[in-house]
Structure formats: C-alpha cells, structure tokens
Amino acid sequence: MMDNGNDQQIDVQSVVEAVSADHSFGAPLYVVESMCMRCGENGTTRFLLTLIPHFRKVLLSAFECPHCGERNNEVQFAGEIQPRGCSYHLEVLAGDVKIFDRQVVKSESATIKIPELDFEIPPEAQRGSLSTVEGILSRAADELSALQEERRKVDPKTAEAIDQFLSKLRACAKAETSFTFILDDPAGNSFIENPHAPSPDPSLTIQFYERTPKQQATLGYLANPSQTGQSERGLVTPSAETTALPHGTIGATAGHRAIAQSNSTDISDNLFRYTAPEEVMTFPSSCGACMKLCETRMFVTKIPYFQEVIVMASTCDDCGYRNSELKPGGAIPKKGKKIALSVRNITDLSRDVIKSDTAGVKIPELDLELAGGTLGGMVTTVEGLVTQIRESLARVHGFTFGDSLDESKKNKWKEFGSRLTKLLSLEQSWTLILDDELANSFISPVTDDIKDDHQLTYEEYERSWEQNEELGLNDIDTSSADAAYESTETTK
C-alpha cells in the first residue's frame, strides 16, 4: 500500500473530495506533493482515511522529505464531534512499566496535563497523534530539549531551569516516580486504552462533561458573541418570539388549534401528549451544539411508585439539535437505594427504566460494573439499557479489535461481547442492579401493586461520609434557612 512505485500524485481538492466521501470498505492511499517546513523543498504527504474499529473514523497523514529526511505523521478526525467532552485520568505508579505501553489517541483539540510537574501540553503544541503514554512523554521531552544549546548561549538561567524540568519529565517517562496523566478533550475524540476491558480499570478514570461556551468557540461552533444570544454581561437575551409565549402554550395552543379545525386525531394527540398540558412551561435557553437561542419545554409529573420528576425537552431550529432529559424533583433523599431485577422473560426486557446521573449499573453474571455517571441519565427499557452498555463499551474501548491487541485479549473481548448479547436472548436468567446514591432511579413493576412483583427488590442504605462528600452534601449548610423558616412559623 505504501509502494512508492505505485503512488500517484494528485491535487489537494481531489483528496478532500475523496476522504469526505463515505467509504464502506476502506479508502485508497492518496499522495500529495507538499512543501517541507524544514528545508523548503517539496516532499510528499500520504493521506489514508480509515476506521478504528469501535472508535472513530480518522484521517492519517504521513509526510516525508527526500531532501533533508524530515518525517512526521498526524491523526485528524474525519467523523463528528461528540456531544460531550471527555477527560481521562490515568494514575501511573512508580515501577509500573507496562502502563507506558497503553495506546493513546490524542485529537487536535486535546490537552495533556501532569499536575505533579505543573506541566501542560496545549492542543497547538502537539497535533492529533496515535501514540502511547511513553511516546507522548518522550516526544514532549525531545521538543523541549531541541533548542537547549541555543538557550544556554542566550539565556543560561532559563536553559538550566528547563534542564531540571527535563530530568523530572524523563524520570516520569522511566516510571521512576508516580504521577497522573490527564487527557482532556472538549471534542470527545481522544482515548486511552484500557487493557482490562470490559472490566473496570483501577488506574483509569473517565469523565464526560458539557462543554463551556469558550470550548464551543474553540471547536468552531461559535463565530461571534451574537450567535450565543448573550449580552456583554454574558446573560441570555430572550428573543421577542420566545418571551411572547406564556407558560403552558405548547400543549394548550396545539389542542385549541385542533379543536378549531375539528380534527379528532389531532385533538387526542395534542390534549393527551402531556399529563397536564396547562402546566407545560416554556422558557428561552441556548442550544448545546451551536449556542444559538432555542426553546426549552418543561413540565412536572408524578410517576407511580416512584416520585415527582421534571421532564425537559429542547429543540434548536437552526441546527436541528434535540435533547431531552429527566430530572428528579423534590428534596434530596436521606438514603441511597439499590434496585435489583431478576430478568427471566421477554416482558422483563420491556420494563421501563429510569437511570439517573448518579446511578451505577451491575450485572453480576458478567462481572460487569459501571460506575455512576458512566452512561449519564436516561429513560429507557431494560433492553435499551443493555444495548446502551454494549455500544458504550465498544465506543470507549476503541482498540478492542485493532491490530495492536494480542489474540488472547481479542478473544476475551469477543467472548464478553457474545455473553452480553446473550442476555437479550434470555438463554438464562440474569440480574440487573441499579445502585443510586441519591435514590433517583427506578424500574417499573409489572403488577398493579409493586409488592406483588417478586422479581423486583428495593433496598435502602445509609450513605457513607465519602459518598456524601462526593455529592457535595457535607458542605451544605441550611441552618440560616431553617432558622428563618422557624421564625416565620413562630410569627404566624
């Protein structure tokens, strides 16, 4: 594929058109003549569009100059930007040499940090690359030491400080000291390999987060401040069209229009779309994708055998982005809750499931455990939850079937994937456990009385101090509010 004799040089426009097309079975190698940034002569750049199995579609480019010998390679993401950013925290212990062989995909928008050294590699310092932990650290050390001889002549003190830092950085690269390797990518297209997949990795923590307006602008979503619908103070400025709609007009107006037109189908669809159409509220907000003004609809409803919940839905007319979420209403429960369901038949797969942001998922038969927040909050079914788990594991553990993985690990993953798929075929019964520290998750019963559903069990437990600390409950001080409430009651 890299045979120089068969390489045909073509123009850049042809390459762009080719790699933008949808290739189902792979793409050919393209060669473009380009200038060498070291010697100024012309070299060749090879482009290849490929798909990393269970990860992303990427564009690989490799440059080589026959005049000065300059060579470099780069990875650019040809697919979509993910809905949320991602942050990988890898704890590297002293003496753990194997951890340096983990493969790392760093996109062009990712930042690498080592807090112990107060060291940061910004996105513009290292372009997108496919490497290892050791490779990234070695490359950073080489780039820092490249101009040390010139620095010693011009600024000896700075050169000496950089030498001291390089000794610490190389000590980390040789596993002589412990440190934390952080890979933060607002685009959500970076990745650190988990060799223990599909089991949890004790050294690796993955967090997903919503991007800030500044990060949206960096990724190219935002051209100017007016697109955010924000004033100079950063506040959302509602448009006239949005504020003109009073609370409750979404469901009610549609119902009134259907009645006026005497359309019986529309009458039933619009009047019974919500539990209480007159209580649906609308308010202005900003789109999570393009940051333009959009409309959010919200209403409160009561789920039987569960609690009061707030349903929110947003739609952007500019970019078409849609989002819906369910949030718990009322006070924070004093205890956590663990829900266990014994899945035995096809009816159990159709049970409604509400999984909150703080809920963890366990399937003991597979030794599978997902920490709270892994899949985010969702409203789905048992079957939908298992499908989401399978897709999430395949997306996060990107090198599962790649050439870089040995056969034993490949077979281990394939075996786990088949076992996960068999859960939906119900060849044998299995158990689904939702462990929610805030007791905001729910699995629907199949009986009129939840006590008669013997496949479903609930267990409440006291949260530990560490769990309350993680949730931010230990720092909540309501004494002033309690005193004010008591004084008001006394006055009455």
Tab-separated table of C-alpha atoms in Angstrom:
chain	number	residue	atom	x	y	z
A	1	MET	CA	0.000	0.000	0.000
A	2	MET	CA	2.966	2.305	0.639
A	3	ASP	CA	4.813	1.296	-2.541
A	4	ASN	CA	6.380	4.449	-3.989
A	5	GLY	CA	6.306	2.990	-7.465
A	6	ASN	CA	2.537	2.842	-7.465
A	7	ASP	CA	1.902	6.176	-5.729
A	8	GLN	CA	0.171	8.667	-7.995
A	9	GLN	CA	0.394	12.355	-7.125
A	10	ILE	CA	-2.918	14.204	-7.278
A	11	ASP	CA	-4.162	17.654	-6.278
A	12	VAL	CA	-5.409	18.580	-2.797
A	13	GLN	CA	-9.015	19.131	-3.930
A	14	SER	CA	-9.262	15.543	-5.129
A	15	VAL	CA	-8.012	14.311	-1.755
A	16	VAL	CA	-10.564	16.396	0.143
A	17	GLU	CA	-13.400	15.123	-2.044
A	18	ALA	CA	-12.216	11.544	-1.701
A	19	VAL	CA	-11.821	11.482	2.075
A	20	SER	CA	-15.134	13.307	2.526
A	21	ALA	CA	-16.986	10.509	0.738
A	22	ASP	CA	-18.474	7.576	2.643
A	23	HIS	CA	-16.250	4.518	2.113
A	24	SER	CA	-17.897	1.359	3.317
A	25	PHE	CA	-14.978	-1.000	2.682
A	26	GLY	CA	-11.958	1.269	3.044
A	27	ALA	CA	-10.290	4.037	1.066
A	28	PRO	CA	-7.238	4.113	-1.204
A	29	LEU	CA	-3.989	5.848	-0.352
A	30	TYR	CA	-3.600	9.377	-1.730
A	31	VAL	CA	-0.255	11.137	-2.290
A	32	VAL	CA	0.081	14.931	-2.484
A	33	GLU	CA	3.194	16.990	-3.162
A	34	SER	CA	3.752	19.459	-0.308
A	35	MET	CA	6.497	21.755	0.945
A	36	CYS	CA	8.889	20.677	3.690
A	37	MET	CA	8.828	23.129	6.583
A	38	ARG	CA	12.458	22.334	7.463
A	39	CYS	CA	14.357	22.772	4.175
A	40	GLY	CA	11.761	24.437	1.948
A	41	GLU	CA	11.950	21.762	-0.748
A	42	ASN	CA	8.998	19.701	-1.907
A	43	GLY	CA	8.206	16.399	-0.217
A	44	THR	CA	5.250	14.021	-0.332
A	45	THR	CA	2.281	13.663	2.027
A	46	ARG	CA	0.241	10.459	2.061
A	47	PHE	CA	-3.403	10.501	3.189
A	48	LEU	CA	-5.413	7.481	4.271
A	49	LEU	CA	-8.992	7.529	5.555
A	50	THR	CA	-9.572	4.595	7.881
A	51	LEU	CA	-11.882	3.470	10.655
A	52	ILE	CA	-10.518	2.386	14.027
A	53	PRO	CA	-12.905	-0.442	14.985
A	54	HIS	CA	-15.381	0.571	17.686
A	55	PHE	CA	-13.863	4.049	17.906
A	56	ARG	CA	-13.827	6.765	15.254
A	57	LYS	CA	-13.225	7.441	11.567
A	58	VAL	CA	-9.783	9.057	11.283
A	59	LEU	CA	-7.634	10.604	8.562
A	60	LEU	CA	-3.988	9.508	8.769
A	61	SER	CA	-1.373	11.685	7.100
A	62	ALA	CA	2.372	10.983	6.791
A	63	PHE	CA	4.929	13.434	5.369
A	64	GLU	CA	8.406	12.565	4.120
A	65	CYS	CA	11.043	14.811	2.564
A	66	PRO	CA	13.662	13.053	0.390
A	67	HIS	CA	15.964	16.096	0.547
A	68	CYS	CA	16.524	16.550	4.300
A	69	GLY	CA	14.956	13.358	5.689
A	70	GLU	CA	12.221	15.161	7.651
A	71	ARG	CA	9.338	12.839	8.574
A	72	ASN	CA	6.167	13.299	10.632
A	73	ASN	CA	2.684	11.876	10.929
A	74	GLU	CA	-0.640	13.179	12.130
A	75	VAL	CA	-4.125	11.931	13.033
A	76	GLN	CA	-7.179	14.038	12.248
A	77	PHE	CA	-10.754	13.036	12.980
A	78	ALA	CA	-12.921	12.783	9.896
A	79	GLY	CA	-16.111	11.988	11.799
A	80	GLU	CA	-18.364	14.068	14.013
A	81	ILE	CA	-17.566	15.943	17.206
A	82	GLN	CA	-19.036	14.068	20.156
A	83	PRO	CA	-21.986	15.513	22.141
A	84	ARG	CA	-19.847	15.861	25.294
A	85	GLY	CA	-16.206	16.363	26.121
A	86	CYS	CA	-14.147	13.657	27.826
A	87	SER	CA	-11.417	13.653	30.454
A	88	TYR	CA	-9.180	10.638	31.103
A	89	HIS	CA	-7.214	10.399	34.366
A	90	LEU	CA	-4.523	7.710	34.364
A	91	GLU	CA	-2.740	7.050	37.670
A	92	VAL	CA	0.830	5.900	36.939
A	93	LEU	CA	2.622	4.241	39.846
A	94	ALA	CA	6.389	4.151	40.233
A	95	GLY	CA	7.846	0.975	38.781
A	96	ASP	CA	4.773	0.163	36.650
A	97	VAL	CA	6.474	-0.082	33.254
A	98	LYS	CA	3.618	-1.838	31.434
A	99	ILE	CA	1.319	1.160	31.785
A	100	PHE	CA	3.556	3.130	29.398
A	101	ASP	CA	2.607	0.761	26.557
A	102	ARG	CA	-1.031	1.854	26.632
A	103	GLN	CA	-2.116	3.318	23.340
A	104	VAL	CA	-3.323	6.903	23.302
A	105	VAL	CA	-5.376	8.710	20.674
A	106	LYS	CA	-4.884	12.452	21.063
A	107	SER	CA	-7.051	14.670	18.889
A	108	GLU	CA	-6.014	18.129	17.721
A	109	SER	CA	-8.247	19.718	20.394
A	110	ALA	CA	-6.945	17.686	23.369
A	111	THR	CA	-4.805	18.952	26.245
A	112	ILE	CA	-2.387	16.739	28.204
A	113	LYS	CA	-1.553	17.578	31.827
A	114	ILE	CA	0.729	16.203	34.531
A	115	PRO	CA	-0.292	18.061	37.729
A	116	GLU	CA	2.683	16.800	39.775
A	117	LEU	CA	5.073	18.603	37.399
A	118	ASP	CA	2.736	21.533	36.740
A	119	PHE	CA	3.179	20.532	33.104
A	120	GLU	CA	0.677	21.024	30.293
A	121	ILE	CA	0.777	20.247	26.572
A	122	PRO	CA	-1.755	22.570	24.890
A	123	PRO	CA	-3.615	21.453	21.749
A	124	GLU	CA	-1.480	23.557	19.439
A	125	ALA	CA	1.800	22.112	20.797
A	126	GLN	CA	1.142	18.539	19.651
A	127	ARG	CA	-1.283	17.933	16.807
A	128	GLY	CA	-3.511	14.874	16.637
A	129	SER	CA	-1.491	11.712	17.079
A	130	LEU	CA	-1.744	7.968	17.624
A	131	SER	CA	0.906	7.015	20.155
A	132	THR	CA	1.494	5.550	23.631
A	133	VAL	CA	1.913	7.155	27.045
A	134	GLU	CA	5.677	6.713	26.748
A	135	GLY	CA	5.690	8.086	23.195
A	136	ILE	CA	3.866	11.270	24.164
A	137	LEU	CA	6.182	11.951	27.115
A	138	SER	CA	9.304	11.197	25.058
A	139	ARG	CA	8.112	13.473	22.265
A	140	ALA	CA	7.467	16.300	24.733
A	141	ALA	CA	10.962	15.861	26.230
A	142	ASP	CA	12.581	15.837	22.776
A	143	GLU	CA	10.779	19.007	21.697
A	144	LEU	CA	11.767	20.821	24.896
A	145	SER	CA	15.417	19.831	24.549
A	146	ALA	CA	15.640	20.609	20.810
A	147	LEU	CA	16.862	24.221	21.253
A	148	GLN	CA	18.663	23.866	24.572
A	149	GLU	CA	22.119	24.597	23.120
A	150	GLU	CA	20.928	27.937	21.699
A	151	ARG	CA	19.159	28.777	25.007
A	152	ARG	CA	22.339	28.217	27.004
A	153	LYS	CA	24.068	30.867	24.937
A	154	VAL	CA	21.237	33.422	25.113
A	155	ASP	CA	19.551	32.714	28.477
A	156	PRO	CA	21.557	30.326	30.699
A	157	LYS	CA	19.159	30.544	33.664
A	158	THR	CA	16.133	29.530	31.585
A	159	ALA	CA	18.124	26.707	29.990
A	160	GLU	CA	19.167	25.435	33.429
A	161	ALA	CA	15.551	25.500	34.672
A	162	ILE	CA	14.442	23.561	31.584
A	163	ASP	CA	17.232	21.007	32.187
A	164	GLN	CA	15.974	20.449	35.722
A	165	PHE	CA	12.422	20.036	34.445
A	166	LEU	CA	13.556	17.629	31.723
A	167	SER	CA	15.219	15.423	34.316
A	168	LYS	CA	11.886	15.212	36.204
A	169	LEU	CA	9.948	14.558	32.986
A	170	ARG	CA	12.327	11.782	31.910
A	171	ALA	CA	12.108	10.286	35.405
A	172	CYS	CA	8.334	10.070	34.911
A	173	ALA	CA	8.831	8.536	31.461
A	174	LYS	CA	11.022	5.822	33.021
A	175	ALA	CA	8.482	5.070	35.798
A	176	GLU	CA	10.886	6.251	38.491
A	177	THR	CA	8.223	8.450	40.119
A	178	SER	CA	4.433	8.298	40.384
A	179	PHE	CA	2.328	10.827	38.502
A	180	THR	CA	-1.108	11.459	36.980
A	181	PHE	CA	-1.527	11.534	33.207
A	182	ILE	CA	-4.597	13.616	32.255
A	183	LEU	CA	-6.012	13.705	28.727
A	184	ASP	CA	-8.777	16.313	28.378
A	185	ASP	CA	-10.597	16.734	25.074
A	186	PRO	CA	-13.629	19.067	24.657
A	187	ALA	CA	-14.404	17.371	21.315
A	188	GLY	CA	-14.668	13.952	22.998
A	189	ASN	CA	-12.486	12.291	20.341
A	190	SER	CA	-9.489	11.279	22.455
A	191	PHE	CA	-8.887	7.935	24.072
A	192	ILE	CA	-6.612	5.966	26.449
A	193	GLU	CA	-6.568	2.184	26.145
A	194	ASN	CA	-7.991	0.045	28.932
A	195	PRO	CA	-6.151	-3.325	28.835
A	196	HIS	CA	-8.615	-4.789	31.356
A	197	ALA	CA	-11.659	-4.127	29.144
A	198	PRO	CA	-14.503	-4.863	29.537
A	199	SER	CA	-13.706	-4.922	33.269
A	200	PRO	CA	-13.115	-1.597	35.074
A	201	ASP	CA	-9.566	-0.266	35.125
A	202	PRO	CA	-8.417	0.651	38.649
A	203	SER	CA	-5.820	3.064	37.226
A	204	LEU	CA	-8.071	4.810	34.698
A	205	THR	CA	-10.967	7.185	35.371
A	206	ILE	CA	-13.163	8.547	32.569
A	207	GLN	CA	-15.416	11.556	32.971
A	208	PHE	CA	-17.762	13.144	30.418
A	209	TYR	CA	-18.792	16.785	30.710
A	210	GLU	CA	-20.780	19.515	28.976
A	211	ARG	CA	-18.663	21.970	27.019
A	212	THR	CA	-18.442	25.621	28.065
A	213	PRO	CA	-19.217	28.430	25.568
A	214	LYS	CA	-15.470	29.096	25.300
A	215	GLN	CA	-14.792	25.473	24.391
A	216	GLN	CA	-17.637	25.575	21.864
A	217	ALA	CA	-15.996	28.590	20.252
A	218	THR	CA	-12.599	26.851	20.159
A	219	LEU	CA	-14.137	23.897	18.320
A	220	GLY	CA	-15.580	26.237	15.692
A	221	TYR	CA	-19.222	26.226	16.745
A	222	LEU	CA	-19.223	29.922	17.603
A	223	ALA	CA	-18.246	32.615	15.111
A	224	ASN	CA	-19.116	35.726	17.162
A	225	PRO	CA	-20.700	36.535	20.547
A	226	SER	CA	-24.037	37.483	18.962
A	227	GLN	CA	-24.618	33.838	17.994
A	228	THR	CA	-24.802	32.831	21.629
A	229	GLY	CA	-27.724	35.147	22.264
A	230	GLN	CA	-25.687	36.668	25.096
A	231	SER	CA	-25.286	40.265	26.087
A	232	GLU	CA	-21.993	41.839	27.099
A	233	ARG	CA	-22.505	40.565	30.638
A	234	GLY	CA	-22.870	37.017	29.358
A	235	LEU	CA	-26.603	36.776	30.111
A	236	VAL	CA	-29.044	35.126	27.719
A	237	THR	CA	-31.136	37.728	25.932
A	238	PRO	CA	-34.571	36.253	25.153
A	239	SER	CA	-35.998	36.998	21.741
A	240	ALA	CA	-39.411	38.559	21.309
A	241	GLU	CA	-40.784	35.367	19.803
A	242	THR	CA	-39.754	33.375	22.849
A	243	THR	CA	-40.994	35.729	25.556
A	244	ALA	CA	-44.303	36.213	23.768
A	245	LEU	CA	-45.275	32.631	24.600
A	246	PRO	CA	-46.837	32.411	28.066
A	247	HIS	CA	-46.421	29.353	30.255
A	248	GLY	CA	-48.429	26.388	29.098
A	249	THR	CA	-48.966	27.405	25.473
A	250	ILE	CA	-47.152	24.446	23.932
A	251	GLY	CA	-49.710	21.776	24.773
A	252	ALA	CA	-52.741	24.059	25.152
A	253	THR	CA	-52.343	26.048	21.916
A	254	ALA	CA	-51.931	22.878	19.871
A	255	GLY	CA	-55.067	21.438	21.447
A	256	HIS	CA	-57.109	24.612	20.829
A	257	ARG	CA	-55.997	24.686	17.186
A	258	ALA	CA	-57.037	21.038	16.712
A	259	ILE	CA	-60.459	21.754	18.260
A	260	ALA	CA	-60.976	24.749	15.961
A	261	GLN	CA	-60.124	22.642	12.911
A	262	SER	CA	-62.343	19.764	14.173
A	263	ASN	CA	-59.574	17.200	13.694
A	264	SER	CA	-60.331	14.415	16.163
A	265	THR	CA	-56.949	12.710	15.743
A	266	ASP	CA	-55.034	15.925	16.460
A	267	ILE	CA	-57.318	16.666	19.403
A	268	SER	CA	-56.429	13.387	21.134
A	269	ASP	CA	-52.743	13.575	20.206
A	270	ASN	CA	-52.266	17.125	21.467
A	271	LEU	CA	-54.502	17.089	24.527
A	272	PHE	CA	-53.113	13.837	25.893
A	273	ARG	CA	-49.495	14.342	24.927
A	274	TYR	CA	-48.716	15.626	28.395
A	275	THR	CA	-50.049	14.700	31.806
A	276	ALA	CA	-51.279	18.270	32.252
A	277	PRO	CA	-50.931	20.440	29.117
A	278	GLU	CA	-51.774	23.620	31.010
A	279	GLU	CA	-48.709	23.085	33.224
A	280	VAL	CA	-46.160	22.825	30.390
A	281	MET	CA	-43.776	25.752	30.685
A	282	THR	CA	-41.554	27.246	28.005
A	283	PHE	CA	-38.507	29.424	28.543
A	284	PRO	CA	-35.569	30.647	26.433
A	285	SER	CA	-32.243	28.842	26.535
A	286	SER	CA	-29.165	28.354	24.373
A	287	CYS	CA	-28.507	25.346	22.127
A	288	GLY	CA	-25.915	22.931	23.458
A	289	ALA	CA	-24.470	22.413	19.959
A	290	CYS	CA	-24.481	25.771	18.132
A	291	MET	CA	-25.126	28.054	21.153
A	292	LYS	CA	-27.921	29.934	19.377
A	293	LEU	CA	-31.224	30.766	21.053
A	294	CYS	CA	-33.671	27.903	21.305
A	295	GLU	CA	-36.716	26.952	23.330
A	296	THR	CA	-36.896	24.568	26.278
A	297	ARG	CA	-40.163	22.986	27.400
A	298	MET	CA	-40.614	21.684	30.901
A	299	PHE	CA	-43.354	20.060	32.896
A	300	VAL	CA	-43.653	18.245	36.219
A	301	THR	CA	-45.344	14.877	36.518
A	302	LYS	CA	-45.714	12.103	39.035
A	303	ILE	CA	-44.534	8.589	38.176
A	304	PRO	CA	-46.476	5.916	40.093
A	305	TYR	CA	-44.442	4.031	42.734
A	306	PHE	CA	-41.591	6.495	42.180
A	307	GLN	CA	-41.596	10.235	42.757
A	308	GLU	CA	-42.200	13.603	41.182
A	309	VAL	CA	-39.944	14.236	38.183
A	310	ILE	CA	-39.228	17.162	35.867
A	311	VAL	CA	-39.209	16.407	32.132
A	312	MET	CA	-37.279	18.873	29.941
A	313	ALA	CA	-37.000	18.940	26.146
A	314	SER	CA	-35.073	21.368	23.929
A	315	THR	CA	-35.191	21.817	20.149
A	316	CYS	CA	-32.966	24.079	18.058
A	317	ASP	CA	-34.487	25.368	14.806
A	318	ASP	CA	-31.080	26.481	13.496
A	319	CYS	CA	-29.009	23.281	13.669
A	320	GLY	CA	-31.725	20.700	14.383
A	321	TYR	CA	-30.181	19.595	17.704
A	322	ARG	CA	-32.651	17.914	20.050
A	323	ASN	CA	-32.205	16.967	23.658
A	324	SER	CA	-34.465	15.589	26.365
A	325	GLU	CA	-33.702	14.760	29.957
A	326	LEU	CA	-35.481	13.796	33.134
A	327	LYS	CA	-34.539	15.313	36.466
A	328	PRO	CA	-35.738	14.303	39.932
A	329	GLY	CA	-37.966	16.715	41.794
A	330	GLY	CA	-38.359	17.368	45.495
A	331	ALA	CA	-35.824	17.099	48.299
A	332	ILE	CA	-32.642	15.011	48.308
A	333	PRO	CA	-33.461	11.600	49.854
A	334	LYS	CA	-31.775	10.818	53.157
A	335	LYS	CA	-30.796	7.336	51.993
A	336	GLY	CA	-29.480	5.711	48.853
A	337	LYS	CA	-31.368	2.955	47.073
A	338	LYS	CA	-30.342	-0.287	45.398
A	339	ILE	CA	-32.808	-1.830	42.916
A	340	ALA	CA	-32.402	-5.451	41.770
A	341	LEU	CA	-34.403	-7.030	38.956
A	342	SER	CA	-34.339	-10.709	38.071
A	343	VAL	CA	-34.756	-10.804	34.280
A	344	ARG	CA	-36.442	-14.061	33.248
A	345	ASN	CA	-38.702	-13.438	30.235
A	346	ILE	CA	-39.294	-11.087	27.330
A	347	THR	CA	-41.738	-8.994	29.378
A	348	ASP	CA	-38.907	-8.064	31.736
A	349	LEU	CA	-36.915	-6.650	28.807
A	350	SER	CA	-39.754	-4.187	28.157
A	351	ARG	CA	-39.832	-2.777	31.704
A	352	ASP	CA	-39.325	0.963	31.892
A	353	VAL	CA	-36.033	2.072	33.433
A	354	ILE	CA	-35.116	5.500	34.753
A	355	LYS	CA	-31.382	5.723	35.366
A	356	SER	CA	-30.141	8.937	36.950
A	357	ASP	CA	-26.715	10.537	36.513
A	358	THR	CA	-25.557	9.167	39.854
A	359	ALA	CA	-26.662	5.546	39.368
A	360	GLY	CA	-24.218	2.695	38.848
A	361	VAL	CA	-25.118	-0.454	36.897
A	362	LYS	CA	-24.146	-4.013	37.809
A	363	ILE	CA	-24.745	-7.369	36.122
A	364	PRO	CA	-23.209	-9.980	38.479
A	365	GLU	CA	-23.452	-12.823	35.937
A	366	LEU	CA	-20.976	-10.975	33.676
A	367	ASP	CA	-18.878	-9.427	36.464
A	368	LEU	CA	-19.847	-6.130	34.840
A	369	GLU	CA	-19.894	-2.950	36.898
A	370	LEU	CA	-20.319	0.589	35.595
A	371	ALA	CA	-19.643	3.468	37.950
A	372	GLY	CA	-22.199	6.216	38.469
A	373	GLY	CA	-22.324	8.749	35.632
A	374	THR	CA	-20.846	6.386	33.024
A	375	LEU	CA	-23.884	6.456	30.742
A	376	GLY	CA	-25.408	9.672	32.099
A	377	GLY	CA	-29.091	9.946	32.914
A	378	MET	CA	-31.570	8.201	30.642
A	379	VAL	CA	-35.138	7.000	30.332
A	380	THR	CA	-35.211	3.667	28.530
A	381	THR	CA	-36.118	-0.015	28.939
A	382	VAL	CA	-34.109	-2.961	30.265
A	383	GLU	CA	-33.330	-3.988	26.684
A	384	GLY	CA	-32.391	-0.425	25.773
A	385	LEU	CA	-30.080	-0.153	28.777
A	386	VAL	CA	-28.175	-3.315	27.829
A	387	THR	CA	-27.878	-2.061	24.257
A	388	GLN	CA	-26.535	1.282	25.510
A	389	ILE	CA	-23.975	-0.536	27.675
A	390	ARG	CA	-22.779	-2.602	24.729
A	391	GLU	CA	-22.462	0.428	22.451
A	392	SER	CA	-20.772	2.499	25.153
A	393	LEU	CA	-18.167	-0.160	25.931
A	394	ALA	CA	-17.435	-0.631	22.246
A	395	ARG	CA	-17.101	3.139	21.754
A	396	VAL	CA	-14.919	3.826	24.797
A	397	HIS	CA	-12.604	0.819	24.448
A	398	GLY	CA	-11.550	1.688	20.950
A	399	PHE	CA	-8.722	-0.755	20.291
A	400	THR	CA	-10.752	-3.855	21.087
A	401	PHE	CA	-10.313	-5.493	17.691
A	402	GLY	CA	-7.387	-3.444	16.386
A	403	ASP	CA	-4.107	-4.862	15.124
A	404	SER	CA	-2.367	-3.622	18.276
A	405	LEU	CA	-4.190	-6.102	20.519
A	406	ASP	CA	-2.926	-9.640	21.004
A	407	GLU	CA	-5.168	-12.600	20.209
A	408	SER	CA	-5.822	-13.562	23.842
A	409	LYS	CA	-7.246	-10.125	24.660
A	410	LYS	CA	-9.193	-10.094	21.394
A	411	ASN	CA	-10.796	-13.419	22.222
A	412	LYS	CA	-11.549	-12.219	25.748
A	413	TRP	CA	-13.460	-9.218	24.418
A	414	LYS	CA	-15.289	-11.241	21.762
A	415	GLU	CA	-16.366	-13.719	24.420
A	416	PHE	CA	-17.629	-10.913	26.649
A	417	GLY	CA	-19.487	-9.302	23.735
A	418	SER	CA	-21.241	-12.576	22.923
A	419	ARG	CA	-22.183	-13.059	26.588
A	420	LEU	CA	-23.594	-9.527	26.709
A	421	THR	CA	-25.632	-10.184	23.571
A	422	LYS	CA	-26.950	-13.449	25.012
A	423	LEU	CA	-28.552	-11.502	27.844
A	424	LEU	CA	-31.168	-10.230	25.409
A	425	SER	CA	-31.831	-13.714	24.025
A	426	LEU	CA	-32.767	-14.845	27.572
A	427	GLU	CA	-30.948	-18.177	27.317
A	428	GLN	CA	-30.703	-17.954	31.079
A	429	SER	CA	-31.983	-15.598	33.760
A	430	TRP	CA	-29.774	-12.756	34.910
A	431	THR	CA	-29.848	-9.880	37.385
A	432	LEU	CA	-29.825	-6.140	36.721
A	433	ILE	CA	-28.827	-3.927	39.663
A	434	LEU	CA	-29.125	-0.131	39.805
A	435	ASP	CA	-27.234	1.372	42.746
A	436	ASP	CA	-28.155	5.032	43.155
A	437	GLU	CA	-26.713	7.082	45.997
A	438	LEU	CA	-29.478	9.692	45.566
A	439	ALA	CA	-32.306	7.144	45.097
A	440	ASN	CA	-33.399	8.816	41.853
A	441	SER	CA	-33.535	5.664	39.703
A	442	PHE	CA	-36.486	3.413	39.011
A	443	ILE	CA	-37.513	0.124	37.370
A	444	SER	CA	-41.228	-0.260	36.691
A	445	PRO	CA	-43.165	-3.212	38.147
A	446	VAL	CA	-45.337	-5.499	36.013
A	447	THR	CA	-48.018	-5.849	38.692
A	448	ASP	CA	-50.615	-3.360	39.890
A	449	ASP	CA	-49.115	-3.481	43.373
A	450	ILE	CA	-45.333	-3.187	43.477
A	451	LYS	CA	-45.259	-5.518	46.488
A	452	ASP	CA	-46.616	-8.344	44.329
A	453	ASP	CA	-43.695	-8.135	41.899
A	454	HIS	CA	-41.371	-10.735	43.407
A	455	GLN	CA	-38.710	-10.282	40.701
A	456	LEU	CA	-38.145	-6.694	41.797
A	457	THR	CA	-36.484	-5.825	45.112
A	458	TYR	CA	-35.630	-2.480	46.696
A	459	GLU	CA	-33.023	-1.892	49.387
A	460	GLU	CA	-32.335	1.418	51.105
A	461	TYR	CA	-28.968	2.122	52.723
A	462	GLU	CA	-27.187	4.880	54.613
A	463	ARG	CA	-24.704	6.822	52.512
A	464	SER	CA	-21.114	6.897	53.722
A	465	TRP	CA	-19.286	10.134	54.512
A	466	GLU	CA	-17.215	9.689	51.343
A	467	GLN	CA	-20.346	9.360	49.208
A	468	ASN	CA	-21.872	12.500	50.732
A	469	GLU	CA	-18.578	14.296	50.189
A	470	GLU	CA	-18.518	13.322	46.515
A	471	LEU	CA	-22.105	14.529	46.115
A	472	GLY	CA	-21.307	17.804	47.896
A	473	LEU	CA	-23.782	17.160	50.718
A	474	ASN	CA	-21.308	17.510	53.585
A	475	ASP	CA	-20.763	21.205	52.821
A	476	ILE	CA	-24.440	22.142	52.618
A	477	ASP	CA	-25.348	24.478	55.488
A	478	THR	CA	-29.106	25.073	55.797
A	479	SER	CA	-29.056	26.441	59.359
A	480	SER	CA	-29.861	30.021	58.245
A	481	ALA	CA	-32.774	28.871	56.100
A	482	ASP	CA	-34.046	26.620	58.879
A	483	ALA	CA	-33.859	29.450	61.423
A	484	ALA	CA	-35.712	31.810	59.073
A	485	TYR	CA	-38.386	29.192	58.424
A	486	GLU	CA	-38.845	28.530	62.158
A	487	SER	CA	-39.095	32.248	62.946
A	488	THR	CA	-41.739	32.647	60.235
A	489	GLU	CA	-43.742	29.774	61.641
A	490	THR	CA	-43.483	31.240	65.159
A	491	THR	CA	-44.710	34.627	63.943
A	492	LYS	CA	-47.723	33.004	62.301
